[in-house]
Short mmCIF file of C-alpha atoms and ligand atoms in Angstrom, two decimals:
data_model
loop_
_atom_site.label_atom_id
_atom_site.label_comp_id
_atom_site.label_asym_id
_atom_site.label_seq_id
_atom_site.Cartn_x
_atom_site.Cartn_y
_atom_site.Cartn_z
CA MET B 23 125.88 101.89 27.41
CA LEU B 24 127.30 98.41 26.73
CA LEU B 25 125.36 95.27 27.45
CA ASP B 26 126.32 91.75 27.52
CA ALA B 27 124.36 88.87 25.98
CA GLY B 28 122.75 87.84 29.43
CA VAL B 29 120.45 90.77 29.37
CA VAL B 30 118.14 89.31 26.84
CA THR B 31 117.09 86.43 29.22
CA ARG B 32 117.29 88.64 32.51
CA CYS B 33 114.46 90.08 34.19
CA ARG B 34 113.51 93.87 32.83
CA ARG B 35 113.73 95.23 36.27
CA ARG B 36 117.14 93.80 36.93
CA VAL B 37 118.52 95.34 33.81
CA HIS B 38 117.21 98.56 35.14
CA LEU B 39 118.65 98.25 38.58
CA GLU B 40 122.11 97.14 37.25
CA ASN B 41 122.16 100.24 35.15
CA ASP B 42 120.74 102.67 37.60
CA PRO B 43 123.77 104.86 39.20
CA THR B 44 121.72 105.51 42.17
CA MET B 45 121.40 101.86 42.97
CA ARG B 46 125.23 101.33 42.94
CA ASP B 47 125.67 100.87 46.84
CA ALA B 48 122.46 99.43 47.34
CA PRO B 49 122.56 96.31 49.66
CA THR B 50 122.06 93.26 47.31
CA SER B 51 121.91 89.61 48.70
CA PRO B 52 125.14 87.67 48.02
CA LEU B 53 125.26 85.20 45.34
CA ASP B 54 123.94 81.88 46.33
CA LEU B 55 126.76 79.32 47.20
CA GLY B 56 125.23 76.73 44.88
CA VAL B 57 124.95 79.27 41.98
CA GLU B 58 128.54 80.35 42.72
CA GLN B 59 129.56 76.68 42.54
CA ARG B 60 127.65 76.17 39.00
CA ILE B 61 129.57 79.23 37.72
CA ALA B 62 132.78 77.92 38.86
CA ASP B 63 131.96 74.32 37.25
CA ALA B 64 131.04 76.09 34.03
CA VAL B 65 134.36 78.11 33.92
CA GLU B 66 136.24 74.67 34.51
CA HIS B 67 134.28 73.08 31.79
CA ARG B 68 135.19 75.70 29.30
CA ARG B 69 138.78 75.45 30.31
CA SER B 70 138.75 71.74 29.89
CA VAL B 71 137.13 71.94 26.40
CA ALA B 72 139.63 74.67 25.36
CA ALA B 73 142.58 72.30 26.42
CA GLN B 74 140.80 69.35 24.39
CA LEU B 75 140.40 71.51 21.37
CA GLY B 76 144.13 72.70 21.82
CA ASP B 77 145.24 68.94 21.38
CA LEU B 78 142.86 68.35 18.56
CA LEU B 79 143.52 71.32 16.37
CA GLY B 80 147.13 72.03 17.24
CA ALA B 81 148.65 74.80 15.13
CA GLN B 82 145.31 75.66 13.55
CA ARG B 83 144.01 77.16 16.73
CA THR B 84 145.08 80.09 18.89
CA GLU B 85 143.95 80.86 22.32
CA VAL B 86 143.52 84.52 23.60
CA PRO B 87 144.78 84.53 27.24
CA ARG B 88 142.12 84.99 29.81
CA GLY B 89 144.15 86.60 32.27
CA LEU B 90 144.77 89.72 30.10
CA PRO B 91 143.14 93.12 30.32
CA TYR B 92 139.96 93.19 28.43
CA ALA B 93 141.05 95.99 25.77
CA GLU B 94 144.05 93.79 25.08
CA ARG B 95 141.96 90.68 24.56
CA ALA B 96 139.83 92.37 22.08
CA THR B 97 142.80 93.56 20.05
CA LEU B 98 144.45 89.96 19.99
CA THR B 99 141.19 88.68 18.95
CA LEU B 100 140.78 91.03 16.08
CA ASP B 101 144.28 90.59 14.92
CA ALA B 102 143.70 86.75 14.70
CA MET B 103 140.63 87.24 12.81
CA ARG B 104 142.34 89.51 10.40
CA GLU B 105 145.19 86.99 10.05
CA GLY B 106 142.43 84.33 9.26
CA VAL B 107 143.22 81.99 12.01
CA GLY B 108 141.13 78.80 11.75
CA TYR B 109 140.09 78.66 15.43
CA ILE B 110 140.12 81.26 18.03
CA SER B 111 139.47 80.07 21.46
CA GLY B 112 138.55 82.64 24.44
CA ALA B 113 137.55 85.23 21.86
CA GLN B 114 136.77 88.79 23.21
CA LEU B 115 134.79 90.62 20.27
CA PRO B 116 135.45 94.30 20.10
CA ASP B 117 132.79 96.52 21.64
CA ASP B 118 129.81 97.49 19.48
CA ALA B 119 129.51 101.10 20.53
CA GLU B 120 126.70 101.89 18.13
CA GLY B 121 124.82 98.89 19.07
CA GLY B 122 125.31 99.17 22.77
CA ARG B 123 126.75 95.63 23.09
CA ARG B 124 129.77 93.79 24.22
CA GLY B 125 130.84 90.36 24.68
CA ALA B 126 133.02 87.14 24.33
CA ILE B 127 132.55 83.92 22.97
CA ASP B 128 134.22 80.53 23.65
CA LEU B 129 135.27 79.74 20.07
CA LEU B 130 135.33 81.50 16.69
CA VAL B 131 135.58 79.16 13.75
CA ARG B 132 136.81 80.25 10.37
CA SER B 133 134.06 79.55 7.83
CA GLY B 134 133.73 80.81 4.14
CA ASN B 135 134.94 84.50 4.32
CA GLY B 136 134.19 85.10 7.83
CA TYR B 137 133.73 83.58 11.26
CA VAL B 138 130.96 81.52 13.03
CA PRO B 139 130.54 81.48 16.95
CA VAL B 140 130.51 78.38 18.89
CA LEU B 141 129.64 78.38 22.66
CA VAL B 142 130.85 76.15 25.15
CA VAL B 143 128.11 75.03 27.83
CA ARG B 144 127.87 72.65 30.82
CA HIS B 145 124.38 71.25 29.94
CA LYS B 146 122.77 68.81 27.69
CA ILE B 147 122.30 70.13 24.29
CA THR B 148 120.85 67.01 22.61
CA ASP B 149 118.59 63.92 23.38
CA PRO B 150 118.60 60.60 21.97
CA GLY B 151 116.84 60.80 18.59
CA ARG B 152 117.88 61.92 15.26
CA GLY B 153 118.14 65.08 13.04
CA ALA B 154 120.61 67.19 14.89
CA LYS B 155 123.20 68.78 12.65
CA THR B 156 126.52 67.85 14.26
CA SER B 157 130.16 68.01 13.43
CA PRO B 158 132.80 65.98 15.13
CA ILE B 159 134.58 67.75 17.92
CA GLU B 160 137.83 67.08 16.03
CA HIS B 161 136.54 68.91 13.04
CA PRO B 162 134.11 71.55 14.35
CA VAL B 163 133.19 73.41 11.39
CA PRO B 164 129.67 73.98 9.86
CA GLU B 165 131.00 72.65 6.46
CA ALA B 166 131.66 69.23 8.24
CA ALA B 167 128.05 69.12 9.76
CA GLU B 168 125.74 66.09 9.05
CA ALA B 169 122.45 65.15 10.15
CA ASP B 170 122.90 62.98 13.26
CA GLN B 171 121.39 59.68 13.36
CA THR B 172 121.65 59.35 17.25
CA ARG B 173 120.71 62.84 18.45
CA LYS B 174 118.14 65.48 18.17
CA VAL B 175 118.49 68.91 19.34
CA ARG B 176 117.32 69.80 22.87
CA PRO B 177 115.97 73.23 22.65
CA GLN B 178 118.10 75.72 24.48
CA PRO B 179 116.70 79.16 23.76
CA ARG B 180 119.26 81.01 25.83
CA ASP B 181 122.12 79.44 23.83
CA GLN B 182 120.67 80.43 20.71
CA LEU B 183 120.16 84.02 21.80
CA ARG B 184 123.77 84.14 23.02
CA LEU B 185 124.99 82.96 19.59
CA VAL B 186 123.04 85.72 17.92
CA HIS B 187 124.68 88.32 20.31
CA ALA B 188 128.11 87.22 19.18
CA ILE B 189 126.86 87.36 15.32
CA ARG B 190 125.68 90.80 15.93
CA LEU B 191 129.15 91.68 17.40
CA LEU B 192 130.95 90.09 14.55
CA GLU B 193 128.81 92.09 12.06
CA ALA B 194 129.65 95.22 14.00
CA CYS B 195 133.44 94.80 13.42
CA GLY B 196 133.00 94.14 9.78
CA PHE B 197 133.34 90.41 9.71
CA ASP B 198 130.95 88.25 7.44
CA ALA B 199 129.00 86.04 9.84
CA GLY B 200 128.27 83.47 7.25
CA ASP B 201 124.80 82.19 7.03
CA ARG B 202 123.88 82.92 10.59
CA THR B 203 124.69 79.85 11.90
CA GLY B 204 126.07 79.23 15.37
CA GLY B 205 127.54 76.20 17.34
CA ALA B 206 127.23 74.79 20.74
CA ILE B 207 129.41 72.22 22.53
CA GLY B 208 127.58 70.74 25.41
CA VAL B 209 128.50 68.93 28.71
CA GLU B 210 129.62 65.65 26.90
CA ALA B 211 132.07 67.90 24.58
CA ASP B 212 132.07 65.04 21.94
CA ALA B 213 130.36 67.09 19.13
CA VAL B 214 129.32 70.65 17.96
CA VAL B 215 125.78 70.99 17.46
CA TRP B 216 124.72 73.70 14.83
CA HIS B 217 121.78 76.06 14.88
CA ASP B 218 120.49 77.79 12.06
CA LEU B 219 119.49 81.06 13.54
CA ARG B 220 117.29 82.22 10.82
CA SER B 221 114.89 79.40 11.24
CA PRO B 222 111.43 80.47 12.12
CA ASN B 223 111.22 77.96 15.16
CA TRP B 224 110.43 80.46 17.79
CA PRO B 225 106.97 81.24 19.11
CA GLY B 226 104.75 83.07 16.42
CA GLY B 227 107.19 81.97 13.67
CA ARG B 228 109.87 84.29 14.65
CA THR B 229 113.51 83.42 14.21
CA ALA B 230 116.18 83.59 16.88
CA LEU B 231 117.58 86.49 15.09
CA ALA B 232 114.28 88.49 15.33
CA GLU B 233 113.63 87.39 18.96
CA TYR B 234 117.31 88.56 19.97
CA ASP B 235 116.79 91.85 18.09
CA ALA B 236 113.49 92.68 19.79
CA ARG B 237 114.64 91.56 23.30
CA PHE B 238 117.98 93.38 22.78
CA GLY B 239 116.43 96.67 21.70
CA ASP B 240 113.97 96.58 24.57
CA ARG B 241 116.67 95.94 27.35
CA LEU B 242 118.79 98.64 25.82
CA ALA B 243 116.05 101.10 26.28
CA VAL B 244 115.30 99.97 29.81
CA ALA B 245 119.03 100.35 30.63
CA THR B 246 119.28 103.75 28.84
CA ALA B 247 116.30 105.15 30.90
CA ALA B 248 117.73 103.78 34.11
CA ALA B 249 121.34 105.30 33.42
CA THR B 250 119.95 108.81 32.56
CA GLY B 251 117.35 108.99 35.23
CA ASP B 252 114.29 108.99 32.77
CA GLU B 253 110.97 107.50 33.86
CA PRO B 254 111.78 103.75 34.61
CA LEU B 255 110.73 101.37 31.87
CA ALA B 256 110.67 98.40 34.12
CA GLN B 257 109.06 97.97 37.64
CA PRO B 258 109.49 95.05 39.94
CA SER B 259 107.15 92.11 39.53
CA ARG B 260 107.70 88.73 41.43
CA ILE B 261 108.78 86.00 38.94
CA THR B 262 110.36 82.49 39.32
CA GLU B 263 113.79 84.42 38.71
CA CYS B 264 113.42 86.36 41.88
CA ARG B 265 114.32 83.50 44.04
CA GLY B 266 118.01 83.41 43.02
CA CYS B 267 118.35 87.24 42.15
CA PRO B 268 120.59 89.55 44.35
CA TRP B 269 118.25 92.43 43.92
CA TRP B 270 115.38 90.55 45.72
CA PRO B 271 115.99 92.49 49.12
CA ILE B 272 115.25 95.70 47.24
CA CYS B 273 112.49 94.53 45.05
CA GLU B 274 110.74 92.63 47.87
CA SER B 275 110.46 95.80 50.09
CA GLN B 276 109.15 97.76 47.21
CA LEU B 277 106.44 95.09 46.57
CA ARG B 278 105.56 94.77 50.19
CA GLU B 279 105.23 98.40 50.62
CA ALA B 280 102.92 98.31 47.56
CA ASN B 281 101.15 95.16 48.54
CA ASP B 282 101.57 94.27 45.08
CA VAL B 283 99.54 91.54 43.59
CA SER B 284 102.50 89.49 42.47
CA LEU B 285 103.50 88.68 45.87
CA VAL B 286 100.76 86.26 45.63
CA VAL B 287 100.18 85.35 41.93
CA ARG B 288 103.65 85.87 40.13
CA GLY B 289 104.64 85.96 36.65
CA GLU B 290 102.16 86.31 33.59
CA ASP B 291 99.33 86.04 35.96
CA ALA B 292 100.06 89.27 37.67
CA THR B 293 100.34 90.86 34.44
CA VAL B 294 96.83 89.75 33.52
CA LEU B 295 95.58 91.03 36.88
CA ARG B 296 97.34 94.26 36.72
CA GLU B 297 95.78 94.84 33.27
CA ARG B 298 92.24 94.27 34.84
CA GLY B 299 93.15 97.10 37.35
CA ILE B 300 93.90 94.65 40.22
CA THR B 301 97.19 95.68 41.33
CA THR B 302 97.26 94.75 45.30
CA VAL B 303 96.67 91.85 47.21
CA ASP B 304 94.13 93.49 49.00
CA GLN B 305 92.04 94.18 45.71
CA LEU B 306 92.55 90.49 44.74
CA ALA B 307 91.31 89.17 48.20
CA GLY B 308 88.39 91.40 48.10
CA MET B 309 87.12 89.84 44.88
CA PRO B 310 83.92 87.88 45.14
CA LEU B 311 84.67 84.10 44.61
CA GLU B 312 81.88 84.12 41.93
CA SER B 313 83.73 86.70 39.77
CA ALA B 314 86.74 84.51 39.62
CA GLU B 315 85.84 82.84 36.50
CA ASP B 316 86.56 85.78 34.32
CA LEU B 317 90.31 86.23 35.57
CA GLN B 318 91.80 83.78 32.98
CA LEU B 319 94.84 83.02 34.92
CA THR B 320 97.27 80.30 33.53
CA GLY B 321 99.65 79.66 36.50
CA VAL B 322 97.02 79.21 39.33
CA ARG B 323 93.28 78.37 39.48
CA ASN B 324 91.11 81.64 39.39
CA THR B 325 89.44 81.02 42.73
CA ASP B 326 92.69 79.83 44.32
CA ALA B 327 94.16 83.32 43.46
CA ILE B 328 91.57 85.03 45.53
CA LEU B 329 91.86 82.42 48.32
CA LEU B 330 95.71 82.68 48.30
CA ALA B 331 95.38 86.49 48.55
CA LYS B 332 93.04 86.05 51.55
CA ALA B 333 95.58 83.67 53.26
CA TRP B 334 98.46 85.85 52.62
CA LEU B 335 96.84 88.81 54.28
CA ARG B 336 96.40 86.80 57.37
CA GLU B 337 99.87 85.51 57.15
CA MET B 338 98.73 81.76 56.92
CA PRO B 339 101.43 79.61 55.43
CA LEU B 340 98.78 76.78 54.83
CA VAL B 341 95.14 76.69 54.14
CA ARG B 342 93.12 73.54 53.44
CA ARG B 343 91.63 73.29 49.94
CA VAL B 344 89.66 70.17 51.08
CA ARG B 345 87.48 69.50 53.98
CA GLU B 346 89.12 66.05 54.72
CA LEU B 347 92.85 65.60 54.05
CA ASP B 348 93.72 62.28 52.69
CA VAL B 349 97.23 60.63 52.19
CA PRO B 350 97.33 57.09 50.87
CA ARG B 351 98.70 54.89 53.66
CA GLY B 352 100.34 51.39 53.79
CA ASP B 353 101.00 48.88 56.64
CA VAL B 354 104.55 49.10 55.72
CA GLU B 355 105.87 52.60 54.58
CA ILE B 356 109.23 53.95 53.20
CA ASP B 357 109.97 57.47 52.79
CA VAL B 358 112.70 57.96 49.95
CA ASP B 359 114.97 60.78 49.15
CA MET B 360 117.63 60.84 46.65
CA GLU B 361 120.65 63.22 46.47
CA SER B 362 122.38 63.79 43.07
CA TYR B 363 125.31 66.12 41.87
CA ALA B 364 124.21 68.25 38.93
CA ASP B 365 124.01 65.81 35.80
CA ALA B 366 126.87 63.56 37.04
CA GLY B 367 124.74 60.96 38.96
CA ALA B 368 122.83 60.13 42.10
CA TYR B 369 125.12 59.38 44.91
CA MET B 370 122.72 58.69 47.89
CA TRP B 371 119.30 56.92 48.28
CA GLY B 372 118.03 57.63 51.84
CA CYS B 373 115.05 55.60 53.20
CA TRP B 374 113.08 55.77 56.28
CA LEU B 375 111.23 52.62 57.03
CA SER B 376 108.20 52.71 59.28
CA GLY B 377 104.81 50.84 59.95
CA THR B 378 104.25 47.05 60.74
CA ASN B 379 107.41 45.31 61.79
CA ILE B 380 108.69 42.82 58.97
CA ASP B 381 111.97 41.97 60.55
CA GLU B 382 113.88 44.78 59.02
CA GLU B 383 115.28 47.47 61.26
CA GLN B 384 113.10 50.42 61.23
CA GLY B 385 114.27 53.99 60.85
CA TYR B 386 116.93 55.46 58.46
CA ARG B 387 119.50 54.00 56.26
CA ALA B 388 121.37 55.33 53.20
CA PHE B 389 122.74 53.52 50.13
CA VAL B 390 125.54 55.84 49.11
CA THR B 391 128.76 56.03 47.01
CA TRP B 392 131.61 58.28 48.14
CA GLU B 393 133.43 58.01 44.85
CA PRO B 394 133.46 61.36 43.18
CA LEU B 395 130.88 61.08 40.25
CA PRO B 396 130.64 60.18 37.63
CA ASP B 397 131.92 56.67 38.73
CA ASP B 398 130.67 53.03 38.39
CA ASP B 399 130.42 52.65 42.16
CA GLU B 400 127.03 54.45 41.75
CA ALA B 401 125.81 51.17 40.10
CA ARG B 402 126.74 49.25 43.23
CA SER B 403 124.84 51.83 45.60
CA PHE B 404 121.88 52.00 43.36
CA ALA B 405 121.66 48.20 43.09
CA GLU B 406 121.97 47.89 46.94
CA PHE B 407 118.92 50.34 47.30
CA TRP B 408 116.93 48.70 44.78
CA GLY B 409 117.74 45.24 46.19
CA TRP B 410 116.59 46.26 49.80
CA PHE B 411 113.67 48.26 48.70
CA THR B 412 112.48 45.33 46.56
CA ARG B 413 112.90 42.89 49.37
CA VAL B 414 110.84 44.99 51.87
CA ARG B 415 108.07 45.30 49.09
CA ARG B 416 108.13 41.73 48.55
CA THR B 417 108.04 40.75 52.22
CA ALA B 418 104.94 43.08 52.62
CA PHE B 419 103.26 41.36 49.86
CA GLU B 420 104.05 37.91 51.03
CA ARG B 421 102.66 38.84 54.61
CA GLY B 422 99.48 40.31 53.16
CA LEU B 423 100.41 43.79 54.27
CA SER B 424 99.95 46.77 52.10
CA PHE B 425 103.11 48.67 51.02
CA ARG B 426 103.56 52.48 50.13
CA ALA B 427 106.72 54.44 49.43
CA TYR B 428 106.83 58.38 49.42
CA CYS B 429 108.80 60.99 48.00
CA TYR B 430 108.56 64.83 47.76
CA ASN B 431 108.28 65.74 44.07
CA GLU B 432 108.85 62.54 42.21
CA LEU B 433 110.48 63.97 39.11
CA ALA B 434 114.05 63.88 40.59
CA GLU B 435 113.64 60.37 42.16
CA ASN B 436 112.04 59.12 38.87
CA ARG B 437 114.46 60.52 36.65
CA TRP B 438 117.42 58.92 38.41
CA MET B 439 115.76 55.59 39.11
CA LEU B 440 115.23 55.36 35.31
CA ALA B 441 118.61 56.86 34.54
CA SER B 442 120.48 54.46 36.83
CA ALA B 443 118.48 51.42 35.36
CA GLU B 444 119.51 52.40 31.87
CA ARG B 445 123.17 53.53 32.48
CA PHE B 446 124.02 50.59 34.61
CA ALA B 447 122.01 47.70 32.67
CA GLY B 448 123.57 44.37 33.19
CA LYS B 449 125.44 45.23 36.17
CA PRO B 450 124.81 43.05 39.30
CA GLY B 451 121.64 43.91 41.02
CA VAL B 452 120.46 46.73 38.53
CA PRO B 453 117.04 46.24 37.67
CA PRO B 454 115.61 46.36 34.23
CA VAL B 455 114.08 49.63 33.20
CA SER B 456 110.82 47.95 32.75
CA GLU B 457 110.83 46.77 36.51
CA VAL B 458 111.55 50.53 37.67
CA LYS B 459 108.68 51.91 35.32
CA GLU B 460 106.22 49.29 36.73
CA PHE B 461 106.97 50.43 40.15
CA ILE B 462 106.85 54.29 39.51
CA HIS B 463 103.51 53.89 37.77
CA SER B 464 101.99 51.82 40.57
CA ALA B 465 99.71 53.20 43.30
CA GLU B 466 102.50 52.18 45.82
CA TRP B 467 104.61 55.24 44.66
CA VAL B 468 103.28 58.36 46.16
CA ASP B 469 104.46 61.93 45.48
CA LEU B 470 103.71 63.71 48.47
CA PHE B 471 104.30 67.03 46.82
CA ALA B 472 101.30 66.31 44.40
CA VAL B 473 99.19 65.45 47.56
CA VAL B 474 100.15 68.72 49.21
CA ARG B 475 99.69 70.76 46.20
CA ASP B 476 96.28 69.16 45.61
CA GLN B 477 94.79 69.67 49.15
CA PHE B 478 96.31 72.85 50.36
CA LEU B 479 96.77 76.41 49.28
CA CYS B 480 100.31 77.50 50.21
CA PRO B 481 100.95 81.29 49.81
CA ASN B 482 104.58 81.05 50.55
CA GLY B 483 105.30 78.07 48.29
CA LYS B 484 104.94 74.24 48.33
CA GLY B 485 108.57 73.34 48.83
CA LEU B 486 109.55 70.72 51.54
CA LYS B 487 111.33 73.31 53.70
CA VAL B 488 108.31 75.62 53.61
CA ILE B 489 105.77 73.07 54.25
CA ALA B 490 107.47 70.86 56.86
CA PRO B 491 107.49 73.57 59.69
CA SER B 492 103.60 73.60 59.85
CA ALA B 493 103.67 69.92 60.63
CA GLY B 494 106.17 70.71 63.49
CA PHE B 495 109.30 69.58 61.67
CA GLY B 496 112.56 71.32 61.49
CA TRP B 497 116.04 70.40 60.19
CA ARG B 498 118.92 70.18 62.41
CA ASP B 499 121.35 71.79 60.29
CA PRO B 500 120.52 75.50 60.10
CA GLU B 501 122.10 75.61 56.65
CA ALA B 502 120.07 72.70 55.24
CA SER B 503 119.30 73.43 51.55
CA GLY B 504 119.75 71.61 48.12
CA GLU B 505 122.20 74.15 47.01
CA ASN B 506 124.40 73.98 50.05
CA SER B 507 124.30 70.15 49.86
CA MET B 508 126.13 70.63 46.38
CA ARG B 509 129.13 72.23 48.12
CA TRP B 510 129.23 69.72 51.07
CA TYR B 511 129.28 66.95 48.37
CA ARG B 512 132.36 68.67 46.55
CA ASP B 513 134.05 68.67 49.94
CA ALA B 514 132.93 65.11 51.11
CA VAL B 515 134.60 63.57 47.92
CA ALA B 516 137.24 66.09 47.46
CA LEU B 517 136.01 66.89 43.91
CA ASP B 518 138.38 69.73 43.81
CA GLY B 519 141.21 67.69 44.94
CA GLY B 520 143.02 67.43 48.35
CA GLU B 521 141.70 65.56 51.42
CA ARG B 522 138.05 64.18 51.65
CA ASP B 523 136.26 65.93 54.24
CA LEU B 524 134.55 63.06 56.32
CA THR B 525 132.47 65.66 58.45
CA GLN B 526 130.75 66.74 55.35
CA ARG B 527 129.76 63.26 54.57
CA GLU B 528 128.03 63.15 58.03
CA ARG B 529 126.54 66.44 57.28
CA LEU B 530 124.96 65.15 54.05
CA LEU B 531 123.66 62.01 55.89
CA THR B 532 122.11 64.06 58.47
CA TYR B 533 120.53 66.34 55.86
CA ASN B 534 119.26 63.45 53.88
CA GLU B 535 117.84 61.80 56.89
CA ASP B 536 116.03 64.84 57.88
CA ASP B 537 114.48 65.22 54.39
CA VAL B 538 112.77 61.71 54.78
CA ARG B 539 111.98 62.42 58.30
CA ALA B 540 110.24 65.60 56.99
CA THR B 541 108.07 63.63 54.53
CA PHE B 542 107.27 61.17 57.13
CA THR B 543 106.19 64.09 59.51
CA ILE B 544 104.16 65.74 57.03
CA ARG B 545 102.19 62.78 55.91
CA THR B 546 101.47 61.35 59.40
CA TRP B 547 100.48 64.96 60.56
CA MET B 548 98.26 65.18 57.50
CA THR B 549 96.48 61.91 58.55
CA SER B 550 96.02 63.05 62.21
CA GLU B 551 93.41 65.20 63.84
CA ALA B 552 96.13 68.06 64.25
CA ALA B 553 95.93 68.97 60.50
CA ASN B 554 92.16 69.66 60.84
CA GLU B 555 93.34 72.90 62.73
CA ILE B 556 94.48 74.39 59.47
CA PRO B 557 91.71 76.68 58.24
CA TYR B 558 89.60 75.62 55.40
CA ALA B 559 89.88 77.84 52.38
CA GLU B 560 86.20 78.52 51.96
CA ASP B 561 85.82 79.62 55.65
CA LEU B 562 88.18 82.34 55.16
S1 LIG Z 28 114.18 90.53 42.40
FE1 LIG Z 28 112.78 89.68 40.85
S2 LIG Z 28 112.05 91.55 40.00
FE2 LIG Z 28 113.62 92.30 41.19
S3 LIG Z 28 115.12 92.46 39.72
FE3 LIG Z 28 115.43 90.31 40.47
S4 LIG Z 28 114.19 89.03 39.14
FE4 LIG Z 28 113.65 91.17 38.81
#
């Protein structure tokens, strides 16, 4: 039994299923295309950082060829460590048969009498601030670390646990892992951020080392029980991770068969309910509302849990939480939807103008850059969006008309409006950050997601694609999804080289237009008589 670093952050049931020999041919769902793309992007990032380190470190560094068989790579890594090579890229550490673990690490750095592990990741590992311990990328050793005056550490628990995994493997093959420090090179690849893994900065004052050891021991027991056919140590229970998990078809049918309470109340709350003997949706739905106060749930209001269970049993996608639905409306209205590509930028701002005619063409328009991100042309498209948007807002004001703009979950739009104003400050038409802040904090900016969340109970989720069909809206593209749009974008701008696919541009524009039409449809439906046909929760 040899487990990789991923098990410590993976669902326990998934660890069971992956190690249960009777599940070997079970029908799982294919990996989501968006997830597949993210994996490919991460591989590419690691390759590019390895090449960068090759240029910077020259003969002090060796690279274990990735295409070789696994055992051969482990032997080459061990040989390089025994020779005391300064930097080993693409290291495959020898298996720790006794500890039950195996694993690779992007970079091993010679430090003191041994090695320290360094991960290469494609996410942000710092934020503006101060205090992170960093070394310059051209001298990536802990001895060169200093307190950074421009960056603070962005907590990435998963990275820290992966580093401990590598440290346990180093110890197992007899190498000194120094003072239990591990490094990470993030998406910017301009420095190494060092983590002291003995620091008691985990919940309960634990260290990353202790947290890892506890989790790994547990997952090893789960996997061993699964492999040997012992009583399973992990049962399915719906959690956030289920959404992208290949085992969902199997877990879902098991949960449905049992009418499991986690189908309605997921995560920790399901555990709390089970501990109180409430294991099925029927039991939850049967609870008197007056007894809800004792439930002590955290992810959902106590009475909502009972009402959600009732709605779920009646197969209702929506239930009104309030007698009278209410969405702030304006004389002039714009629905806004932004499309971004990972952390690289926001390439499209789509808008649907409706309401009183103010001599602007009504309907859909998109402000877009088709230059592969990151690219400064993004500043041009953002400035054009902001210029048009501000003009409509100002015209409405000058004509004595009220104005409202809508999005579905403002986190993404706010993030990229602020980030664009910051990154492109001083470029033509780009507003100051203060102007963007003034708008997003104003009553003119309405987050329709929050409105839906506050006024409906939604047993199947509150996402735009889940809610809009209740308002009678459907997407023209049967494959419309945020994850798929990432793939279309890559083809549209030829991010992987080759020809730019113009049909995918059209597809993205249609997808974006349907998103803004969906928010338009939901809010106009919510303020019409038709929405009153949705049952009221307390009448259930
Ligand atoms: S579907 Fe959910 S419960 Fe089942 S293995 Fe995956 S994450 Fe775990």
